[in-house]
Amino acid sequence: MNEAQKQPETAQPAARLEAALRRALENLVAALLLALFLVVMAAVLRRYLFGGGFVWSDELAIWLHLALIALGAPLAVTSTLAMRLEVLVGLLPTGLRQFAAGLADAVAFHGALVLAAGGLSVAALVGGHSTVLGLPEWLRFVLFACGGGLTVLALFLRAGLERGWVSATVSLVLGLGLYGLAQLSFDLFPMQSLVAALVAGAGLLLGAPLPFALLSGVSLTGPFGALLPEPAIVQTMVGGAGKFLLLAIPFFLLAGELLTEGGLAERLIRFAATLVGHWRAGLAQTALVASVLFSGASGSSVANAAFGAKVMAPTLVARGYPPANAAAIVAGVSMLDNIIPPSIAFLILASATNLSVGSLLVGGFVAGGVLALALAIGIHLSVRGVVDAVPKASAAERGRALIGAIPAIGLGIVVVAGIRFGLVTVTEASALAVTYALVACLALRSLNGRSVLAALRKSAAEAAAISLLIGASAPFAFLLAVDRVSEQMAGLVTLLGAGPYAVMLLANLVLLVVGLFLDIGAAILLLAPLLLPVAVAAGLDPIQFGVVLVVNLMIHGLTPPLGILIYVVSGIMRVPAGAVFRAVLPLLGVLLVALMALSLGMAAWPALAPRLAALF
């Protein structure tokens, strides 16, 4: 009997407090996201209707986004958004699993304490006011200090309810001990990025939330010289998360959620079924085509995986697909959402490398087409013993289904065309996407106030988790730059030569290994700035290399031990993740072949392009 079972009188009020805290934070970040949307949309309307924006809109939008990240941090650490690597801990016996969970929470407590104390330290040191709004600069850092403090509370309540209050208290004390250790300075080791990587890696293997493991790792470089003292960690983190381009992330997430809540995503499925439902493995092919179509509206593979697990997977199982195979198909096709524009992964890449978002989106169309073809072949070859084909749809049936799906299909076209042709910025396009989705769903009377609120809550929490990771990666990236890891990375990827083929091959191998253990967002933020200069020096096109990098890392949504898409689908369907990992192997194989084809084609492109231009 654990501690929570021994103290039901304590657990019940604690459970109510934890639930109330969660609801309050969900409503708060939803309100912040709504305010953020109204500010950006008002500026867009002012610009295009009256020829000029509001002077204060950009600054206010960034402040609202930072508040959303800070106050959404407790939601990111205690939910499925926490980016915990729990598969290895799950293999341990029960006693060791509880011990590892306690250590993981200690690392998370340490990261949250860094956020809380570091935010207060910066607030006490910084002066002045913001340029346009005149708000005191210390206010931004106080928000993150509050977020860190609320994270400590939320984490303690969750640990107490799950493992007992004694265990939760021990974890908190250990976290305080790590925090105290980080304040010491012995200057023992010259390469601080390696220390940070080892600590963060250990925390990740124990199951600590990735953003807080990164903060803990950077903080524990204190005894080794502390290039980034605690206030500088938080200041760098806030700077990393406070980029205007990143405002597009919550908006694209919200647009996708509105389409799902409003039923337009299901219309895409019906249209896809009229196109390929009569093929062999027609229902699985329908899931693929629907995912391709939904990719133009969502930009989030996790959102698509969750939707597919709730809507497509039960139908697949009812038609005779084994549950693990149904889950594998849904997870496999969901990886396309971060490849086919608009893509949140490409937004993160652009923010880390200053590459053109519009050019990346065009490259995403090409790569998405290749991957979709590979998945179609993989499904055709791997599905056995299932008869699920439906009669071929008539032209009239396809036409009616197309008309019903046009509102959802049009969203992706409008957004990507607007960005590519320079009609709107990425952030403006994402705000217009929300407006489009909202108007379309309301016009069809498929959305009400409750579903809008649900979409706001979910997308705000997801956006806070993604942006928190981006911010937490910034101090780590600074240490990598100071330790000149880029030079060592250049030596590694040019080991077989400095030509485009050799660099592309070794870069892919590095990404395939690192992607096994790092979330795609963190991997992009940490590796893209290191690998891109080497690729350019080898003669590779930076846009094409960036597309290959995202494709490579997205494949790891299907690979153990992290495999986030597998865990999302298996968790919703209640199918063992190990069975889904085995079932997804055929799809994983064709995706790796497609990655090889894309890599070879893009490595050859710089030499082929002049010849093709001469022919035409």
Coordinates of C-alpha atoms in Angstrom, one line a residue:
M1 CA 0.0 0.0 0.0
N2 CA 1.5 3.4 -1.0
E3 CA 1.4 6.6 0.8
A4 CA -1.5 8.0 -1.2
Q5 CA -3.6 4.9 -0.2
K6 CA -2.8 5.4 3.4
Q7 CA -4.0 9.0 3.5
P8 CA -7.3 9.2 1.5
E9 CA -8.4 12.2 3.6
T10 CA -5.3 14.1 2.4
A11 CA -5.5 12.8 -1.1
Q12 CA -9.0 13.9 -1.8
P13 CA -8.6 17.7 -1.1
A14 CA -5.2 17.5 -2.8
A15 CA -6.9 16.0 -5.9
R16 CA -9.5 18.8 -5.8
L17 CA -6.7 21.4 -5.5
E18 CA -4.8 19.8 -8.4
A19 CA -7.9 19.7 -10.6
A20 CA -8.8 23.3 -9.7
L21 CA -5.3 24.5 -10.5
R22 CA -5.3 22.7 -13.8
R23 CA -8.7 24.1 -14.8
A24 CA -7.6 27.6 -13.8
L25 CA -4.4 27.5 -15.8
E26 CA -6.2 26.0 -18.8
N27 CA -8.7 28.8 -18.7
L28 CA -6.0 31.4 -18.2
V29 CA -3.8 30.3 -21.1
A30 CA -7.0 30.0 -23.3
A31 CA -7.8 33.6 -22.5
L32 CA -4.3 34.7 -23.3
L33 CA -4.4 32.9 -26.6
L34 CA -7.7 34.5 -27.4
A35 CA -6.3 37.9 -26.5
L36 CA -3.2 37.2 -28.6
F37 CA -5.3 36.3 -31.6
L38 CA -7.5 39.4 -31.3
V39 CA -4.4 41.7 -31.1
V40 CA -2.7 40.1 -34.1
M41 CA -5.9 40.0 -36.1
A42 CA -6.8 43.6 -35.3
A43 CA -3.3 44.6 -36.6
V44 CA -3.8 42.5 -39.8
L45 CA -7.2 44.1 -40.5
R46 CA -5.8 47.6 -39.8
R47 CA -2.9 47.0 -42.2
Y48 CA -4.9 45.6 -45.1
L49 CA -8.0 47.8 -44.8
F50 CA -6.5 51.1 -43.7
G51 CA -2.9 50.9 -44.9
G52 CA -1.1 50.7 -41.6
G53 CA -0.8 48.6 -38.5
F54 CA -0.9 49.5 -34.8
V55 CA 2.4 50.6 -33.4
W56 CA 1.9 48.6 -30.2
S57 CA 0.5 45.4 -31.6
D58 CA 3.8 43.4 -32.2
E59 CA 5.2 44.2 -28.8
L60 CA 1.9 43.4 -27.0
A61 CA 1.6 40.1 -28.9
I62 CA 5.1 39.0 -27.9
W63 CA 4.3 39.9 -24.2
L64 CA 1.1 37.9 -24.3
H65 CA 2.9 35.0 -25.9
L66 CA 5.5 35.0 -23.2
A67 CA 2.8 35.1 -20.5
L68 CA 1.1 32.1 -22.2
I69 CA 4.4 30.2 -22.1
A70 CA 5.2 31.1 -18.5
L71 CA 1.7 30.3 -17.1
G72 CA 1.4 27.2 -19.3
A73 CA 4.6 25.7 -17.9
P74 CA 2.8 23.8 -15.1
L75 CA 0.5 22.2 -17.7
A76 CA 3.5 21.2 -19.8
V77 CA 5.2 19.4 -16.9
T78 CA 2.2 17.3 -15.6
S79 CA 0.5 16.1 -18.8
T80 CA 1.1 14.1 -21.9
L81 CA 2.8 17.3 -23.3
A82 CA 5.7 16.9 -20.8
M83 CA 7.9 15.1 -23.4
R84 CA 8.9 12.4 -21.0
L85 CA 11.0 9.4 -22.2
E86 CA 9.3 6.8 -20.0
V87 CA 9.8 3.7 -22.2
L88 CA 13.1 2.7 -20.5
V89 CA 11.8 3.3 -17.0
G90 CA 8.8 1.2 -17.8
L91 CA 11.0 -1.8 -18.3
L92 CA 12.2 -1.7 -14.7
P93 CA 10.7 -3.6 -11.8
T94 CA 8.0 -1.7 -9.8
G95 CA 10.3 -0.7 -7.0
L96 CA 13.1 0.6 -9.3
R97 CA 10.4 2.3 -11.4
Q98 CA 9.2 4.3 -8.4
F99 CA 12.8 5.2 -7.5
A100 CA 13.5 6.4 -11.0
A101 CA 10.2 8.4 -11.0
G102 CA 11.3 10.1 -7.8
L103 CA 14.7 11.0 -9.3
A104 CA 13.0 12.3 -12.5
D105 CA 10.7 14.5 -10.4
A106 CA 13.8 15.8 -8.5
V107 CA 15.3 16.9 -11.9
A108 CA 12.0 18.5 -12.8
F109 CA 11.8 20.3 -9.5
H110 CA 15.3 21.6 -10.0
G111 CA 14.4 23.0 -13.5
A112 CA 11.3 24.6 -12.1
L113 CA 13.3 26.2 -9.2
V114 CA 15.8 27.6 -11.7
L115 CA 12.9 29.2 -13.6
A116 CA 11.4 30.6 -10.4
A117 CA 14.5 31.9 -8.7
G118 CA 16.2 32.9 -11.9
G119 CA 13.2 34.9 -13.0
L120 CA 13.1 36.7 -9.7
S121 CA 16.9 37.4 -9.9
V122 CA 16.6 38.9 -13.4
A123 CA 13.6 40.9 -12.3
A124 CA 15.6 42.4 -9.5
L125 CA 18.5 43.3 -11.8
V126 CA 16.8 44.5 -15.0
G127 CA 15.6 48.1 -15.3
G128 CA 13.8 50.2 -17.9
H129 CA 10.6 50.0 -19.7
S130 CA 9.5 48.4 -23.0
T131 CA 9.9 50.6 -26.1
V132 CA 6.3 51.0 -27.1
L133 CA 4.0 49.9 -24.3
G134 CA 6.0 51.4 -21.5
L135 CA 5.7 48.3 -19.4
P136 CA 8.4 47.6 -16.9
E137 CA 10.9 45.0 -18.3
W138 CA 11.1 43.1 -15.0
L139 CA 7.4 42.1 -15.5
R140 CA 8.3 39.5 -18.2
F141 CA 10.7 37.7 -15.8
V142 CA 8.3 37.8 -12.9
L143 CA 5.8 36.0 -15.1
F144 CA 8.4 33.2 -15.6
A145 CA 9.1 33.2 -11.9
C146 CA 5.4 32.7 -11.2
G147 CA 5.3 29.9 -13.8
G148 CA 8.3 28.2 -12.1
G149 CA 6.6 28.4 -8.7
L150 CA 3.3 27.1 -10.0
T151 CA 5.2 24.3 -11.7
V152 CA 6.7 23.3 -8.4
L153 CA 3.2 23.2 -6.9
A154 CA 1.7 21.3 -9.7
L155 CA 4.5 18.8 -9.8
F156 CA 4.3 18.2 -6.1
L157 CA 0.6 17.7 -6.2
R158 CA 0.8 15.2 -9.0
A159 CA 3.7 13.3 -7.4
G160 CA 1.9 13.2 -4.1
L161 CA -1.3 11.8 -5.7
E162 CA 0.5 9.3 -7.8
R163 CA 3.3 8.1 -5.5
G164 CA 2.5 9.4 -2.1
W165 CA 3.4 12.5 -0.1
V166 CA 6.6 11.1 1.5
S167 CA 8.0 10.3 -2.0
A168 CA 6.9 13.6 -3.3
T169 CA 8.6 15.4 -0.4
V170 CA 11.8 13.4 -0.9
S171 CA 11.8 14.4 -4.6
L172 CA 11.4 18.0 -3.7
V173 CA 14.2 17.9 -1.2
L174 CA 16.5 16.2 -3.8
G175 CA 15.5 19.0 -6.3
L176 CA 16.4 21.6 -3.7
G177 CA 19.7 19.8 -3.2
L178 CA 20.5 19.9 -6.9
Y179 CA 19.6 23.6 -6.9
G180 CA 22.0 24.2 -4.0
L181 CA 24.8 22.2 -5.7
A182 CA 24.3 24.4 -8.8
Q183 CA 25.2 27.4 -6.8
L184 CA 28.7 26.1 -6.0
S185 CA 31.7 26.8 -8.3
F186 CA 34.9 24.7 -8.5
D187 CA 35.8 25.3 -12.2
L188 CA 36.6 21.6 -12.6
F189 CA 35.8 20.9 -16.2
P190 CA 36.4 23.1 -19.3
M191 CA 33.6 21.8 -21.6
Q192 CA 30.4 22.8 -19.9
S193 CA 28.1 21.8 -22.8
L194 CA 29.2 18.2 -22.2
V195 CA 28.2 18.5 -18.5
A196 CA 24.9 20.0 -19.4
A197 CA 24.3 17.2 -22.0
L198 CA 25.1 14.4 -19.5
V199 CA 22.9 15.8 -16.8
A200 CA 20.0 16.5 -19.2
G201 CA 20.5 13.1 -20.8
A202 CA 20.4 11.4 -17.4
G203 CA 17.2 13.3 -16.5
L204 CA 15.6 12.4 -19.8
L205 CA 16.4 8.6 -19.4
L206 CA 14.9 8.7 -15.9
G207 CA 11.7 10.2 -17.4
A208 CA 12.0 13.9 -16.5
P209 CA 10.2 16.4 -18.7
L210 CA 12.6 17.4 -21.5
P211 CA 12.4 21.3 -21.1
F212 CA 13.1 21.0 -17.4
A213 CA 15.9 18.4 -17.9
L214 CA 17.6 20.9 -20.2
L215 CA 17.3 23.7 -17.7
S216 CA 18.6 21.5 -14.9
G217 CA 21.5 20.4 -17.1
V218 CA 22.6 24.0 -17.9
S219 CA 22.1 25.0 -14.3
L220 CA 24.4 22.2 -13.0
T221 CA 27.3 23.6 -15.0
G222 CA 27.6 26.0 -12.0
P223 CA 30.3 23.9 -10.3
F224 CA 32.2 23.8 -13.5
G225 CA 32.7 27.5 -14.2
A226 CA 29.1 28.7 -14.9
L227 CA 29.3 30.5 -18.2
L228 CA 25.6 31.0 -17.7
P229 CA 24.7 31.9 -14.2
E230 CA 21.1 31.4 -13.1
P231 CA 19.8 34.9 -14.2
A232 CA 21.4 34.5 -17.6
I233 CA 19.8 31.1 -18.1
V234 CA 16.3 32.6 -17.7
Q235 CA 17.2 35.7 -19.7
T236 CA 18.5 33.6 -22.6
M237 CA 15.4 31.4 -22.3
V238 CA 13.0 34.3 -22.5
G239 CA 14.9 35.7 -25.5
G240 CA 14.8 32.3 -27.3
A241 CA 11.0 32.0 -26.8
G242 CA 10.2 35.7 -27.5
K243 CA 10.6 35.7 -31.3
F244 CA 7.7 37.1 -33.3
L245 CA 7.8 34.3 -35.8
L246 CA 6.9 31.8 -33.0
L247 CA 3.5 33.4 -32.6
A248 CA 2.4 31.4 -35.6
I249 CA 2.7 28.1 -33.6
P250 CA -0.3 28.6 -31.3
F251 CA -2.4 29.9 -34.2
F252 CA -1.8 27.0 -36.5
L253 CA -2.5 24.6 -33.6
L254 CA -5.7 26.5 -32.9
A255 CA -6.8 26.4 -36.6
G256 CA -6.3 22.7 -36.7
E257 CA -8.3 22.2 -33.4
L258 CA -11.2 24.3 -34.7
L259 CA -11.4 22.2 -37.9
T260 CA -11.4 19.1 -35.8
E261 CA -14.0 20.4 -33.3
G262 CA -16.1 21.7 -36.1
G263 CA -16.2 18.4 -38.0
L264 CA -14.4 19.6 -41.1
A265 CA -11.6 17.1 -40.6
E266 CA -14.2 14.3 -40.9
R267 CA -15.3 15.8 -44.2
L268 CA -11.8 15.3 -45.4
I269 CA -12.0 11.6 -44.5
R270 CA -15.2 11.2 -46.5
F271 CA -13.6 12.9 -49.6
A272 CA -10.5 10.7 -49.2
A273 CA -12.6 7.6 -49.1
T274 CA -14.2 8.5 -52.5
L275 CA -10.7 8.8 -54.0
V276 CA -9.0 5.6 -52.7
G277 CA -11.6 3.7 -50.7
H278 CA -12.0 1.1 -53.5
W279 CA -8.2 0.3 -53.6
R280 CA -6.7 -2.7 -51.8
A281 CA -6.4 -1.8 -48.1
G282 CA -8.8 1.0 -49.1
L283 CA -9.5 2.2 -45.5
A284 CA -5.8 2.4 -44.7
Q285 CA -5.2 4.3 -47.9
T286 CA -8.1 6.6 -47.0
A287 CA -6.4 7.4 -43.7
L288 CA -3.2 8.3 -45.6
V289 CA -5.0 10.6 -48.1
A290 CA -7.0 12.2 -45.3
S291 CA -3.8 12.8 -43.4
V292 CA -2.3 14.5 -46.5
L293 CA -5.3 16.7 -46.8
F294 CA -5.4 17.5 -43.1
S295 CA -1.7 18.4 -43.2
G296 CA -2.6 21.5 -45.1
A297 CA -4.6 22.8 -42.2
S298 CA -3.0 21.6 -39.0
G299 CA 0.9 21.6 -39.1
S300 CA 1.0 19.4 -36.0
S301 CA 1.7 15.7 -36.3
V302 CA 0.7 15.1 -32.7
A303 CA -2.7 16.7 -33.3
N304 CA -3.3 14.6 -36.4
A305 CA -2.2 11.4 -34.6
A306 CA -4.7 12.1 -31.7
F307 CA -7.5 12.9 -34.2
G308 CA -6.7 9.7 -36.2
A309 CA -6.6 7.6 -33.1
K310 CA -10.1 8.8 -32.1
V311 CA -11.7 8.8 -35.5
M312 CA -9.9 6.5 -38.0
A313 CA -8.5 3.8 -35.8
P314 CA -11.8 2.5 -34.4
T315 CA -13.1 2.2 -38.0
L316 CA -10.0 0.3 -39.0
V317 CA -10.3 -2.1 -36.1
A318 CA -14.0 -2.6 -36.9
R319 CA -13.1 -3.5 -40.5
G320 CA -10.7 -6.3 -39.4
Y321 CA -7.4 -4.6 -38.9
P322 CA -5.5 -5.8 -35.7
P323 CA -5.5 -3.0 -33.2
A324 CA -1.7 -2.7 -33.3
N325 CA -1.7 -2.5 -37.1
A326 CA -4.5 0.1 -37.0
A327 CA -2.5 2.2 -34.5
A328 CA 0.7 1.8 -36.7
I329 CA -1.1 3.1 -39.8
V330 CA -2.5 6.1 -38.0
A331 CA 0.8 7.0 -36.4
G332 CA 2.7 6.4 -39.7
V333 CA 0.6 8.7 -41.8
S334 CA 0.4 11.4 -39.1
M335 CA 4.1 12.2 -39.6
L336 CA 3.2 14.0 -42.8
D337 CA 1.7 16.9 -40.9
N338 CA 5.1 18.3 -40.0
I339 CA 6.3 17.9 -43.6
I340 CA 3.4 19.1 -45.8
P341 CA 2.9 22.9 -45.2
P342 CA 2.0 24.6 -43.1
S343 CA 4.5 22.9 -40.8
I344 CA 5.4 23.8 -37.2
A345 CA 8.7 22.0 -37.6
F346 CA 9.6 24.3 -40.5
L347 CA 8.7 27.3 -38.4
I348 CA 11.0 26.1 -35.6
L349 CA 13.8 25.5 -38.2
A350 CA 13.3 29.0 -39.7
S351 CA 13.6 30.5 -36.2
A352 CA 16.8 28.6 -35.5
T353 CA 18.5 29.2 -38.8
N354 CA 16.9 32.3 -40.4
L355 CA 16.0 30.3 -43.5
S356 CA 13.1 31.5 -45.6
V357 CA 9.8 30.0 -44.3
G358 CA 8.2 30.3 -47.8
S359 CA 11.0 28.4 -49.5
L360 CA 10.9 25.7 -46.8
L361 CA 7.2 25.3 -47.3
V362 CA 7.7 24.7 -51.0
G363 CA 10.3 22.1 -50.3
G364 CA 7.9 20.5 -47.9
F365 CA 5.4 19.9 -50.6
V366 CA 8.0 18.0 -52.7
A367 CA 9.1 15.9 -49.7
G368 CA 5.6 15.3 -48.5
G369 CA 4.6 14.0 -51.9
V370 CA 7.5 11.5 -51.9
L371 CA 6.8 10.4 -48.4
A372 CA 3.0 10.0 -49.1
L373 CA 3.9 7.8 -52.2
A374 CA 6.2 5.7 -50.0
L375 CA 3.6 5.2 -47.4
A376 CA 1.0 4.2 -50.0
I377 CA 3.4 1.6 -51.3
G378 CA 4.2 0.4 -47.7
I379 CA 0.5 0.1 -46.8
H380 CA -0.3 -1.8 -50.1
L381 CA 2.5 -4.3 -49.5
S382 CA 2.1 -4.8 -45.7
V383 CA -1.7 -5.1 -45.2
R384 CA -2.7 -8.7 -45.4
G385 CA -5.9 -10.6 -44.7
V386 CA -8.2 -7.6 -44.6
V387 CA -11.0 -7.0 -47.1
D388 CA -12.1 -3.5 -46.6
A389 CA -12.5 -2.1 -50.1
V390 CA -15.7 -0.3 -50.9
P391 CA -17.4 0.1 -54.3
K392 CA -15.8 2.7 -56.4
A393 CA -17.4 6.1 -55.9
S394 CA -19.1 7.8 -58.9
A395 CA -18.1 11.1 -60.2
A396 CA -21.2 12.7 -58.6
E397 CA -20.3 11.2 -55.2
R398 CA -16.7 12.5 -55.5
G399 CA -18.0 15.9 -56.5
R400 CA -20.3 16.1 -53.5
A401 CA -17.6 15.0 -51.1
L402 CA -15.2 17.5 -52.6
I403 CA -17.6 20.3 -52.1
G404 CA -18.0 19.3 -48.5
A405 CA -14.2 19.2 -48.0
I406 CA -13.4 22.5 -49.8
P407 CA -13.5 24.6 -46.7
A408 CA -10.8 22.5 -45.0
I409 CA -8.7 22.1 -48.2
G410 CA -8.9 25.8 -48.9
L411 CA -7.4 26.7 -45.6
G412 CA -4.0 25.2 -46.5
I413 CA -4.0 26.6 -50.0
V414 CA -4.8 30.1 -48.8
V415 CA -2.1 30.0 -46.0
V416 CA 0.7 28.6 -48.1
A417 CA 0.0 30.7 -51.1
G418 CA -0.1 33.9 -49.0
I419 CA 3.2 33.1 -47.4
R420 CA 5.0 31.9 -50.6
F421 CA 4.0 34.9 -52.6
G422 CA 4.7 37.4 -49.9
L423 CA 1.1 38.6 -49.5
V424 CA 1.2 38.0 -45.7
T425 CA 3.8 37.2 -43.1
V426 CA 3.9 33.8 -41.4
T427 CA 2.3 35.2 -38.3
E428 CA -0.4 37.0 -40.2
A429 CA -1.1 33.9 -42.3
S430 CA -1.5 31.8 -39.1
A431 CA -4.0 34.4 -37.6
L432 CA -5.9 34.4 -40.9
A433 CA -6.0 30.6 -40.8
V434 CA -7.8 30.8 -37.4
T435 CA -10.2 33.3 -38.8
Y436 CA -10.8 31.2 -41.8
A437 CA -11.4 28.0 -39.7
L438 CA -13.7 29.9 -37.3
V439 CA -15.8 31.5 -40.0
A440 CA -16.1 28.2 -42.0
C441 CA -17.2 26.2 -39.0
L442 CA -19.6 28.8 -37.9
A443 CA -21.1 29.2 -41.4
L444 CA -21.7 25.4 -41.4
R445 CA -23.1 25.6 -37.9
S446 CA -20.7 22.9 -36.7
L447 CA -19.2 24.9 -33.9
N448 CA -20.5 26.3 -30.6
G449 CA -19.0 28.2 -27.7
R450 CA -18.1 25.1 -25.8
S451 CA -16.2 23.6 -28.6
V452 CA -14.4 26.9 -29.3
L453 CA -13.3 27.0 -25.6
A454 CA -12.1 23.4 -25.8
A455 CA -10.0 24.2 -28.9
L456 CA -8.6 27.3 -27.2
R457 CA -7.6 25.3 -24.1
K458 CA -6.0 22.4 -25.9
S459 CA -4.1 24.5 -28.5
A460 CA -2.9 27.0 -25.8
A461 CA -1.5 24.1 -23.6
E462 CA 0.2 22.5 -26.6
A463 CA 1.7 25.8 -27.7
A464 CA 3.0 26.5 -24.3
A465 CA 4.7 23.2 -24.2
I466 CA 6.3 23.6 -27.6
S467 CA 7.5 27.2 -26.9
L468 CA 8.8 26.2 -23.5
L469 CA 11.0 23.6 -25.1
I470 CA 12.2 26.2 -27.7
G471 CA 13.1 28.6 -24.8
A472 CA 14.7 25.9 -22.7
S473 CA 16.9 24.9 -25.7
A474 CA 18.3 28.4 -26.1
P475 CA 20.7 28.3 -23.0
F476 CA 21.9 24.8 -24.1
A477 CA 22.5 26.1 -27.6
F478 CA 24.6 29.0 -26.2
L479 CA 26.9 26.5 -24.4
L480 CA 27.3 24.5 -27.6
A481 CA 28.3 27.7 -29.4
V482 CA 30.8 28.7 -26.7
D483 CA 32.4 25.3 -26.7
R484 CA 32.7 25.4 -30.5
V485 CA 30.8 22.2 -30.9
S486 CA 30.0 23.2 -34.5
E487 CA 33.7 22.7 -35.4
Q488 CA 33.6 19.2 -34.0
M489 CA 30.3 18.5 -35.7
A490 CA 31.9 19.7 -39.0
G491 CA 34.8 17.3 -38.5
L492 CA 32.3 14.4 -37.9
V493 CA 30.1 15.0 -41.0
T494 CA 33.1 15.5 -43.3
L495 CA 34.9 12.4 -42.1
L496 CA 34.3 10.7 -45.4
G497 CA 35.1 13.9 -47.4
A498 CA 33.7 17.4 -47.9
G499 CA 31.6 16.6 -51.0
P500 CA 27.8 16.9 -51.0
Y501 CA 27.1 13.1 -51.0
A502 CA 29.5 12.4 -48.1
V503 CA 28.2 15.2 -46.0
M504 CA 24.6 14.3 -46.7
L505 CA 25.2 10.7 -45.8
L506 CA 27.0 11.4 -42.5
A507 CA 24.6 14.2 -41.5
N508 CA 21.7 11.8 -42.0
L509 CA 23.5 9.2 -39.9
V510 CA 24.1 11.7 -37.1
L511 CA 20.4 12.8 -37.2
L512 CA 19.2 9.2 -37.2
V513 CA 21.1 8.5 -34.1
V514 CA 20.4 11.7 -32.2
G515 CA 16.7 11.6 -33.2
L516 CA 16.3 8.4 -31.2
F517 CA 16.7 10.3 -28.0
L518 CA 15.7 13.9 -28.7
D519 CA 12.4 15.4 -29.4
I520 CA 12.2 16.8 -32.9
G521 CA 11.9 20.4 -31.7
A522 CA 15.0 20.2 -29.5
A523 CA 16.9 18.3 -32.2
I524 CA 16.2 21.0 -34.7
L525 CA 17.1 23.8 -32.4
L526 CA 20.3 22.2 -31.3
L527 CA 21.6 20.5 -34.5
A528 CA 20.3 22.6 -37.4
P529 CA 22.6 25.6 -36.6
L530 CA 25.6 23.2 -36.3
L531 CA 25.0 21.2 -39.4
L532 CA 23.7 23.8 -41.8
P533 CA 27.0 25.7 -42.3
V534 CA 28.8 22.4 -43.0
A535 CA 26.1 21.5 -45.6
V536 CA 26.4 24.9 -47.3
A537 CA 30.2 24.6 -47.4
A538 CA 29.8 21.2 -49.1
G539 CA 27.7 22.8 -51.9
L540 CA 24.3 21.7 -50.6
D541 CA 21.3 23.9 -51.0
P542 CA 20.4 25.2 -47.4
I543 CA 16.6 24.9 -48.0
Q544 CA 16.8 21.4 -49.4
F545 CA 19.1 20.3 -46.6
G546 CA 16.7 21.8 -44.0
V547 CA 13.8 19.8 -45.6
V548 CA 15.9 16.6 -45.4
L549 CA 16.8 17.4 -41.8
V550 CA 13.1 17.8 -40.8
V551 CA 12.1 14.6 -42.7
N552 CA 14.9 12.6 -41.0
L553 CA 13.8 13.8 -37.5
M554 CA 10.1 13.3 -38.1
I555 CA 10.7 9.7 -38.9
H556 CA 11.7 9.3 -35.3
G557 CA 8.2 10.0 -34.3
L558 CA 7.8 6.3 -35.1
T559 CA 11.0 4.9 -33.6
P560 CA 11.8 3.7 -30.0
P561 CA 12.5 4.8 -27.4
L562 CA 11.0 8.3 -27.9
G563 CA 8.5 7.7 -30.7
I564 CA 6.0 10.4 -29.7
L565 CA 3.4 9.6 -32.4
I566 CA 3.4 5.9 -31.3
Y567 CA 2.8 6.9 -27.7
V568 CA 0.0 9.3 -28.6
V569 CA -1.9 6.7 -30.6
S570 CA -1.2 3.8 -28.4
G571 CA -2.3 5.8 -25.3
I572 CA -5.6 6.8 -26.8
M573 CA -6.3 3.3 -28.3
R574 CA -5.0 1.6 -25.1
V575 CA -2.7 -0.7 -27.2
P576 CA 0.7 -1.7 -25.9
A577 CA 3.3 0.7 -27.4
G578 CA 5.7 -2.3 -28.0
A579 CA 3.2 -4.0 -30.3
V580 CA 2.7 -0.8 -32.3
F581 CA 6.5 -0.3 -32.6
R582 CA 6.6 -3.8 -34.2
A583 CA 3.6 -3.2 -36.4
V584 CA 5.0 0.1 -37.8
L585 CA 8.3 -1.5 -39.1
P586 CA 7.1 -1.9 -42.7
L587 CA 6.1 1.7 -42.9
L588 CA 9.3 2.7 -41.2
G589 CA 11.3 0.8 -43.8
V590 CA 9.6 2.6 -46.8
L591 CA 10.1 6.0 -45.1
L592 CA 13.8 5.3 -44.7
V593 CA 14.0 4.4 -48.4
A594 CA 12.2 7.6 -49.2
L595 CA 14.6 9.6 -47.0
M596 CA 17.5 8.0 -48.9
A597 CA 15.9 9.0 -52.3
L598 CA 15.3 12.6 -51.1
S599 CA 18.9 12.9 -49.8
L600 CA 20.5 11.6 -53.0
G601 CA 18.2 13.8 -55.2
M602 CA 19.0 16.9 -53.2
A603 CA 22.7 16.2 -53.0
A604 CA 22.7 15.8 -56.8
W605 CA 20.6 18.9 -57.4
P606 CA 23.3 21.6 -57.3
A607 CA 25.2 19.9 -60.1
L608 CA 22.0 19.0 -62.1
A609 CA 20.3 22.4 -61.8
P610 CA 22.6 24.3 -64.2
R611 CA 22.3 21.6 -66.9
L612 CA 18.5 21.5 -66.6
A613 CA 18.4 25.2 -66.9
A614 CA 20.5 25.1 -70.0
L615 CA 18.1 22.6 -71.6
F616 CA 15.1 24.9 -71.1

